[in-house]
Amino acid sequence: MSIKCIFYSYFDADKGPRVLYQVPENSVVAGADSPHPTLFSFDEISDYIIPKQQLCDRLITFCRNRYRILGYPVCLEDGKYDRNEFIFNFVIVLDEAEEFSSYKPVVKKIARLFKALEEQAGFLWNEVTRSSVHTLIEQVMEDLNSYCECMIPINESNTINLKLFPVIPPPPAVKAYHVPISTVRFESIMDSNWDLTMQRIIPYIDGVNSVRRIAELADADYTLTKKCVAELLYYGCIIIVDVFRFANTYAVNGELNHFINNVGGGLHEECQLYISSSGKLIDFPTILELYTSLRQGLTVAEWSLENRDKLVDVDSGSTTGLVQSP
Amino acid sequence: MTTERSLIPNPSLVAILLVVRDTAGGNLVFHYPSLPRAGAAQNTSSWRIGETNTDYTSSNSSFSPSSDDEDADDRRSRSTVRLYGGGGAFTEKSGVNSQRSRSYDQRSSRRRRDSDHECDEEEDDDDDESGEAAGAEWEHVLGFRHDVLAGLLNAPRALSRARFELSVDHFVFIGYPCYNRGDGMWQRRKKQKKPKSAADGANGAAEGKEGLQSDADNDDEDTRGNDADDEDHEAAALSGSKSPNPPPSERKKIKRDPWKMVNRAPSRLAMFHVVFVMNPPQLEYHSRTNDMYDVAKQFTMALKTQQAEDDYVAREVERIMELRERSEKRGDSIHDLWQRILRESTLATAIATLYQGISASKIAHIKVNDFDFALQIPTMMETAVLPSISEPQLPGMHLTTLKTIYSMPSEDEDVLMTPHFTLLFLEDVEDIIKEVILDQDQTSLSASFVQFIQNCRPTVSFAQMLSSPTSNGTSHLESLEYQYIEYFARHLIYWRKARAIMPLHYRKYYIVSPNADMKRLVSQSLIFSRLFPALPPLPKMLSLLSGKPRPYSAYIPSKDHRQAYIDMLAWLMRYGWVTNLLTFAYLKIPKGIKVAVRERQAREQAEAAVEVIQAASINAAAVAVNSASPSTASANVGKSAANGRPIPSISARDINDDLNKLSVSARDDSISSSRPKTGWLDMTDASTTAPSRGSLVTAATTTTTSTTSGTPFEKMESSSGQLEDSILYDPSRATPLESAWIERLTDGQPPDIVILFDRIVRYMNGQHAIEMIPLRECISKRELKRVLNAMNRYLVYVRHW
């Protein structure tokens, strides 16, 4: 995950689209003595970097030479510019196969920031202030690649604040019959600043209660509870399973292999601890035998009678199984 | 790729645009649909088995094993012709169109608010018939001005014949721009024609223009001729699908005539670019755009071939432009114009068919210039993982963890196993054969293809098919090599006609698939009772199969019913109602075995310990001397722990370590130091190549698996005290200690069992279905059963699909 290059390009009234500053040097437009070829030919695709006025103020990406070029061309109209308009673009270059969604807001933000700077004081038009752009983009690239964020002051009133946020798919709709199971220890991460509904409902997230039941037990509003559960789901703090019932039939599936092969991953120990909470530690092969004896056409009630001698806590045992191999 | 490929088809296709560049510059000639909407792309969010295999059974679709078959046959065009010549599809489409034009009024006014240019004079477009309104309809596509979009997609020559991927805000434009060659030709010509075209190119501008003009006239005539041709054909197709088609030779003659005329001058078309506009979900961006690019490239290549042959694209573009100009003068609505274009231009029809097929995740059967082919975005036919309650559901999709045959050979497949699969047809076999016969020239290959389809039974694997020719004795399959079978099978799978399965058998276990689509129960029950009137109804069958798993034979009342029940099973499998229940096994090592092994090793070790310590001290000295050349050093210490180090770079500290470890190992009674030196190598190799598996005990608290040879030793020491039952995760890569355990398991068994168990023990890792072992190892099922019964105490069975 890294930026290959950042460059600043603008439309020159005499020479057409130009690249003024680039980091690293010679990556887009090479000097005569550059030992390396450029990432791609700028002239071939300059139409997509400095486009027509109608396409400005939009996020434009283009792929060339296995690189993805992300830009947000900005067009400013003013009498002081040649041809009365000034088009510029700060472009980030990534590998084509790279997941680039988190860079899109960054490109947009850089463009808007420099647009504002230019409108305020002609930052880019003025040759003196403009010369600092090179250092700025160099710093941006370095910080984003190393820390995924940056905070670079430009002048007293302006700062470049950027951060790459991972894109997470939106959580599925939470239903009343969904049963959340925590995958984290809420006690250790929750503090008094958390949402009030959240604080109320979390004690009832135990892998048995459904969303509706949680709302009732916690005496919380159902709609708010749903929202909280969706939020937890979004951040992966919980997963959702079906309501556990003794009349249900459960069976293992192919994912069991991951569970069994998870030696040293702590899953076995976690499972042993979870199941054996009220008694002595059950060894792993016994647990596995218990899980594999769950099968089609056999309800949990029947199953627990069959395995009476081995069982400690049917309820939590099955729930763990569902978590590990739903 | 950082994005996961989703199982659910979602083409995210918004529109297909055709952009060309000729002497007059770039132009956006045609786009489909006429009024594309961004939202339209997002409507395919759910997967239904019916959408992938029942809908196209109704259309007599073209189907050719090699889509790049140059010798196109007109008869294949029937589905395309029928689609637009009349019938349900056509009315449905026009319905959509009229609906769109109705809703246009609001949207166009909204768009005008958004866009800030030259819309003020078009106030009065409430009346669809007014010329200005029609012009406004055409002027914007996807919220872009027509000329802006044309300029944007008019890729410079440098980008020719390469992937074109541009995104503007949330629209992604995927294409494969295709320029002519430098000399204005579209394909390398034969030698004698070259001077002529060169001369044409060198002509003055005016003269060239004239030449082109006359050429265009010729084109017009030709195309009109072609039109009549098409109509003929259409009429023939409409009058009855069984009506005999004109002999191919005659058609070829008609087709070749225009080719000669056009051949005289280079086309004025410099570039064409079919652009697929998409609106993919951000997290699926890469996989969705890659899929679409494959389609775009194939379509473009097909067009390029036709353009090179008789200037097809240029002619069609000319025709569309003419229609547009005429309509613009008359002030037609975009709806009328698009109807006319689709009627008169085969290229437009092809683009429309392609859009409708691809955007519905179906196979698009396309005909360009009498050349037929089919395009699709391949879909998944089966999944190993049942989606959880909060994930997008795939009701009716077949569930299996078997690595079956896919449309393309892949690394996932088990080459050894592919001959033991068979095909389950997802459509009626007769229909498939009919299509194949219709589509094919009667070559020997297509004859054996038909033969293959006829002989393929869901109960007979490919291997069995080859070894036992069918009853008629004169089967072509005798001469058919396996590789052809595989080729045919992959072809059928790719075109969604079949799915690879383990041959059905009444002794196997079948269960109701947890992924069965219960919403279709009512409708499918009706079909089921019609197909199998003598058998219990579908709900009853499903209820039977939901009980405690039993072999399928348990549900068959008598031997005479067997065939009917197998047929029913095939039907249930086809629609994802049932799935094959497979058995997997893990090896359990009881505490007793471990103790026994430890005791024996301790005995052996006691005898060898002294000797080892002596050897180690000698070696240490040798290492110190030879430290400059690690290879000699490792050779010298071949018998000792230094061998365990993957990279034998030796320093003084390392030697100390080695010595320490040696003393540890000498004390450690759980390690057999008298085992051959390769044993030491094995142990460390295992811990380096598969770090996740490096631990030998279940209760191990240490999770660090570094490549240093120290780790296994320390672990063993710490664990040697507490032996308990454990599961062996991968017997095929057992460490020496694990091997000793496995060896010990068979103590007291007859020798033949020991030998057989040795052969099959590597499949006891929960990854290989027990049902597959006899096929894989060529042992009989009876023998396998004997071994498994003998070893039953040490096996944990897991049953799933």
XYZ file of N, CA and C in Angstrom, chain A residues 44-45 47-48 51-52 54-55 57-64 68 72 96-101 104 108 167-170 172 177-178 233 240-242 251-257 260-261 263-266 268-269 272 283-285 288-289 292 295-298 326, chain B residues 1-3 117 143-145 147-148 151-156 158-159 162-169 282-283 285-286 385-386 388-390 401 511 546-549 581 586 588 692 695 697-700 703 724-727 729 765-767 796-801:
384
model
N 0.765 11.382 -23.540
C -0.275 10.514 -24.093
C -1.598 10.655 -23.347
N -1.495 10.903 -22.070
C -2.736 10.889 -21.285
C -3.034 12.236 -20.645
N -4.724 14.548 -21.601
C -6.138 14.907 -21.737
C -6.948 14.508 -20.514
N -6.505 13.474 -19.840
C -7.265 12.995 -18.690
C -6.772 13.599 -17.382
N -8.191 18.081 -18.185
C -9.276 17.890 -19.150
C -9.936 19.211 -19.523
N -10.969 19.076 -20.323
C -11.759 20.266 -20.657
C -12.411 20.819 -19.388
N -15.376 21.434 -18.629
C -16.612 20.796 -18.171
C -16.333 19.612 -17.250
N -15.157 19.042 -17.361
C -14.868 17.858 -16.562
C -14.085 18.175 -15.297
N -13.418 19.713 -11.480
C -14.134 19.537 -10.209
C -14.840 18.192 -10.146
N -14.220 17.196 -10.713
C -14.704 15.826 -10.591
C -13.479 14.952 -10.348
N -13.704 13.864 -9.670
C -12.615 12.919 -9.452
C -12.431 12.098 -10.728
N -11.256 12.192 -11.302
C -11.004 11.461 -12.544
C -9.839 10.505 -12.323
N -10.053 9.233 -12.583
C -8.944 8.300 -12.501
C -8.741 7.682 -13.871
N -7.512 7.311 -14.113
C -7.193 6.726 -15.407
C -6.112 5.680 -15.205
N -6.190 4.618 -16.002
C -5.173 3.576 -15.860
C -4.274 3.555 -17.067
N -3.000 3.464 -16.805
C -2.039 3.430 -17.896
C -0.807 2.717 -17.382
N -2.425 3.439 -11.684
C -3.708 4.130 -11.600
C -3.422 5.575 -11.238
N -7.943 15.230 -9.432
C -9.166 16.007 -9.249
C -8.895 17.377 -9.846
N -1.945 -0.232 -10.285
C -3.299 -0.409 -10.789
C -4.096 -1.382 -9.921
N -3.441 -2.418 -9.440
C -4.162 -3.452 -8.697
C -4.473 -3.026 -7.264
N -3.957 -1.891 -6.862
C -4.134 -1.457 -5.482
C -5.570 -1.048 -5.195
N -6.012 -1.353 -3.996
C -7.320 -0.875 -3.550
C -7.186 0.626 -3.313
N -7.921 1.404 -4.097
C -7.637 2.845 -4.099
C -8.746 3.674 -3.481
N -9.766 3.016 -2.948
C -10.905 3.807 -2.497
C -10.551 4.774 -1.375
N -9.296 8.216 -2.625
C -10.161 9.144 -3.356
C -10.481 10.407 -2.551
N -9.312 14.406 -3.411
C -10.328 15.449 -3.434
C -9.979 16.568 -2.458
N -11.817 1.429 3.747
C -13.229 1.381 3.383
C -13.804 0.042 3.835
N -14.831 0.084 4.653
C -15.476 -1.121 5.169
C -16.861 -1.194 4.539
N -17.267 -2.373 4.113
C -18.608 -2.455 3.525
C -19.663 -2.120 4.567
N -20.761 -1.540 4.141
C -21.809 -1.191 5.105
C -22.362 -2.460 5.755
N -24.930 -5.265 7.110
C -26.258 -5.681 6.638
C -27.334 -5.196 7.597
N -34.690 -10.791 15.028
C -34.357 -12.146 15.456
C -32.865 -12.426 15.392
N -32.069 -11.470 14.960
C -30.618 -11.665 14.920
C -30.050 -11.742 16.332
N -21.507 -4.167 14.448
C -21.300 -5.087 13.335
C -20.347 -4.464 12.319
N -23.207 -11.948 13.738
C -24.641 -12.211 13.882
C -24.907 -13.689 13.608
N -25.671 -14.317 14.471
C -26.109 -15.684 14.191
C -27.619 -15.755 14.349
N -28.127 -16.950 14.089
C -29.543 -17.201 14.240
C -29.841 -17.471 15.716
N -25.214 -28.649 12.220
C -24.253 -29.593 11.655
C -22.985 -28.836 11.297
N -21.881 -29.529 11.322
C -20.616 -28.873 10.988
C -20.551 -28.676 9.479
N -19.694 -27.776 9.057
C -19.484 -27.593 7.628
C -17.989 -27.527 7.334
N -17.665 -27.232 6.114
C -16.280 -27.286 5.660
C -15.345 -26.341 6.387
N -15.912 -25.319 7.003
C -15.072 -24.347 7.699
C -14.429 -24.939 8.952
N -14.942 -26.071 9.377
C -14.432 -26.715 10.583
C -12.924 -26.937 10.473
N -12.494 -27.192 9.258
C -11.080 -27.442 9.034
C -10.204 -26.291 9.524
N -9.945 -26.562 13.257
C -9.069 -27.625 13.737
C -7.608 -27.295 13.456
N -7.366 -26.681 12.321
C -5.982 -26.353 11.987
C -5.471 -25.124 12.710
N -4.006 -24.291 15.203
C -3.156 -24.615 16.349
C -2.296 -23.395 16.646
N -2.219 -23.049 17.886
C -1.385 -21.914 18.233
C -2.071 -20.594 17.943
N -3.220 -20.617 17.271
C -3.955 -19.380 17.024
C -4.809 -19.018 18.218
N -4.851 -19.905 19.198
C -5.579 -19.599 20.419
C -7.041 -19.971 20.363
N -8.433 -22.936 19.880
C -8.745 -24.146 20.643
C -8.869 -23.833 22.128
N -7.896 -23.082 22.599
C -7.878 -22.769 24.027
C -9.098 -21.925 24.387
N -12.015 -24.134 24.480
C -11.996 -24.982 25.681
C -12.430 -24.186 26.903
N -10.719 -31.745 26.969
C -9.633 -31.725 25.988
C -10.194 -31.601 24.575
N -9.324 -31.186 23.687
C -9.808 -30.789 22.368
C -10.439 -31.925 21.571
N -9.851 -33.112 21.536
C -10.497 -34.173 20.760
C -11.926 -34.454 21.201
N -14.059 -31.829 19.700
C -14.251 -32.097 18.275
C -15.270 -33.206 18.070
N -15.163 -34.244 18.879
C -16.118 -35.338 18.749
C -17.535 -34.849 19.014
N -18.646 -32.897 15.962
C -18.909 -33.702 14.774
C -20.095 -34.632 14.974
N -25.460 -33.458 13.812
C -25.648 -33.796 12.408
C -27.079 -33.529 11.963
N -27.260 -33.698 10.683
C -28.583 -33.510 10.090
C -29.560 -34.473 10.746
N -30.761 -34.019 10.943
C -31.795 -34.889 11.472
C -31.690 -35.143 12.958
N -30.860 -34.374 13.649
C -30.689 -34.575 15.082
C -30.795 -33.213 15.756
N -19.744 -21.093 11.303
C -21.170 -20.889 11.053
C -21.558 -21.446 9.659
N -4.883 -8.451 -6.216
C -6.198 -7.852 -6.026
C -6.511 -7.807 -4.531
N -6.916 -6.689 -4.089
C -7.237 -6.591 -2.686
C -8.710 -6.862 -2.440
N -9.514 -6.772 -3.483
C -10.936 -6.985 -3.269
C -11.285 -8.442 -3.492
N -25.147 24.834 -18.583
C -24.919 25.451 -19.889
C -26.067 25.241 -20.864
N -25.568 12.521 -17.989
C -25.288 13.810 -17.385
C -24.092 14.521 -17.999
N -23.482 13.916 -18.998
C -22.387 14.579 -19.702
C -22.920 15.123 -21.005
N -22.316 16.228 -21.438
C -22.694 16.698 -22.766
C -22.124 15.728 -23.791
N -20.768 15.995 -26.702
C -19.445 16.225 -27.296
C -18.343 16.057 -26.265
N -18.632 16.387 -25.009
C -17.619 16.220 -23.962
C -17.295 14.738 -23.800
N -15.366 13.433 -26.716
C -13.962 13.833 -26.642
C -13.206 13.024 -25.604
N -13.892 12.754 -24.503
C -13.252 12.045 -23.402
C -12.907 10.609 -23.804
N -13.797 9.995 -24.565
C -13.613 8.582 -24.889
C -12.911 8.383 -26.226
N -12.641 9.493 -26.886
C -11.937 9.437 -28.143
C -10.449 9.298 -27.824
N -10.047 8.106 -27.488
C -8.702 7.891 -26.969
C -7.665 8.169 -28.043
N -6.554 8.802 -27.663
C -5.492 9.032 -28.645
C -4.901 7.722 -29.145
N -2.090 6.537 -29.165
C -1.126 5.857 -28.295
C -1.801 4.821 -27.395
N -3.096 5.004 -27.162
C -3.792 4.087 -26.262
C -4.484 2.957 -27.008
N -5.199 -1.352 -26.134
C -4.779 -1.542 -24.743
C -6.010 -1.302 -23.877
N -5.911 -1.752 -22.659
C -7.027 -1.557 -21.754
C -7.249 -0.076 -21.514
N -8.484 0.326 -21.657
C -8.852 1.711 -21.400
C -9.723 1.718 -20.166
N -9.281 2.405 -19.151
C -10.069 2.449 -17.915
C -10.028 3.853 -17.370
N -11.166 4.495 -17.429
C -11.269 5.875 -16.984
C -12.450 5.950 -16.041
N -12.274 6.677 -14.947
C -13.453 6.890 -14.121
C -13.638 8.367 -13.884
N -14.878 8.786 -13.969
C -15.221 10.174 -13.681
C -16.292 10.107 -12.604
N -15.966 10.634 -11.444
C -16.825 10.462 -10.277
C -17.168 8.979 -10.118
N -17.758 0.052 -4.637
C -16.352 0.392 -4.449
C -15.494 -0.809 -4.065
N -16.007 -1.662 -3.199
C -15.164 -2.740 -2.703
C -15.037 -3.889 -3.697
N -14.634 -3.164 -6.950
C -14.230 -2.441 -8.146
C -13.372 -3.282 -9.081
N -12.317 -3.873 -8.525
C -11.346 -4.542 -9.392
C -11.942 -5.750 -10.094
N -18.950 -22.621 0.909
C -19.297 -21.997 2.182
C -20.738 -21.527 2.157
N -21.467 -21.953 3.132
C -22.847 -21.496 3.274
C -22.823 -20.061 3.795
N -23.480 -16.877 5.828
C -24.060 -16.746 7.165
C -25.287 -15.851 7.089
N -25.970 -15.752 8.193
C -27.276 -15.088 8.205
C -27.184 -13.614 7.811
N -26.043 -13.015 8.090
C -25.926 -11.594 7.789
C -25.258 -11.335 6.442
N -17.827 -28.972 -1.041
C -16.444 -28.584 -0.790
C -15.494 -29.288 -1.750
N -28.381 -35.218 1.383
C -29.176 -34.480 2.368
C -29.792 -33.262 1.692
N -34.417 -34.972 4.966
C -33.961 -34.112 6.063
C -33.727 -34.885 7.345
N -34.125 -36.143 7.358
C -33.967 -36.924 8.582
C -32.518 -37.273 8.832
N -32.344 -38.225 9.703
C -31.001 -38.710 9.981
C -30.408 -39.242 8.672
N -29.199 -38.829 8.325
C -28.665 -39.217 7.017
C -28.616 -40.729 6.847
N -23.679 -35.709 0.844
C -23.052 -35.635 2.163
C -21.766 -36.463 2.118
N -10.387 -37.287 10.696
C -9.188 -36.797 11.373
C -8.611 -37.945 12.191
N -7.029 -39.253 15.538
C -6.936 -38.889 16.955
C -5.832 -39.735 17.584
N 2.464 -22.599 10.954
C 1.207 -22.614 11.687
C 0.959 -23.976 12.322
N 3.452 -26.775 16.082
C 3.329 -27.303 17.429
C 2.962 -28.778 17.415
N 1.683 -30.270 20.213
C 0.733 -30.553 21.280
C -0.410 -29.567 21.247
N -1.522 -29.999 21.781
C -2.684 -29.122 21.763
C -2.588 -28.022 22.796
N -2.045 -28.367 23.941
C -2.057 -27.398 25.034
C -0.900 -26.426 24.963
N -0.201 -26.430 23.853
C 0.953 -25.543 23.743
C 0.523 -24.104 23.920
N 3.055 -19.595 20.914
C 2.574 -19.503 19.544
C 3.675 -19.086 18.588
N -1.521 -35.688 26.447
C -2.960 -35.927 26.445
C -3.412 -36.217 25.024
N -4.662 -36.616 24.900
C -5.212 -36.910 23.570
C -5.076 -35.689 22.682
N -4.832 -35.939 21.423
C -4.790 -34.806 20.509
C -5.207 -35.250 19.120
N -5.475 -34.255 18.301
C -5.846 -34.505 16.903
C -4.612 -34.210 16.058
N -3.111 -33.003 12.735
C -3.745 -32.136 11.735
C -3.384 -32.513 10.317
N -6.903 -35.815 7.004
C -6.652 -34.452 7.473
C -7.892 -33.579 7.323
N -9.026 -34.211 7.141
C -10.259 -33.455 7.052
C -10.447 -32.714 5.742
N -9.520 -32.900 4.816
C -9.631 -32.189 3.541
C -10.083 -33.116 2.427
N -11.769 -39.658 13.910
C -12.912 -38.791 14.199
C -13.510 -38.423 12.857
N -14.765 -38.781 12.643
C -15.394 -38.505 11.355
C -16.138 -37.181 11.396
N -16.045 -36.485 10.278
C -16.778 -35.238 10.113
C -17.595 -35.392 8.853
N -18.864 -35.065 8.926
C -19.678 -35.224 7.730
C -20.237 -33.870 7.328
N -19.896 -33.489 6.157
C -20.539 -32.289 5.582
C -20.490 -32.402 4.079
N -20.941 -31.364 3.383
C -21.063 -31.453 1.921
C -19.714 -31.280 1.270
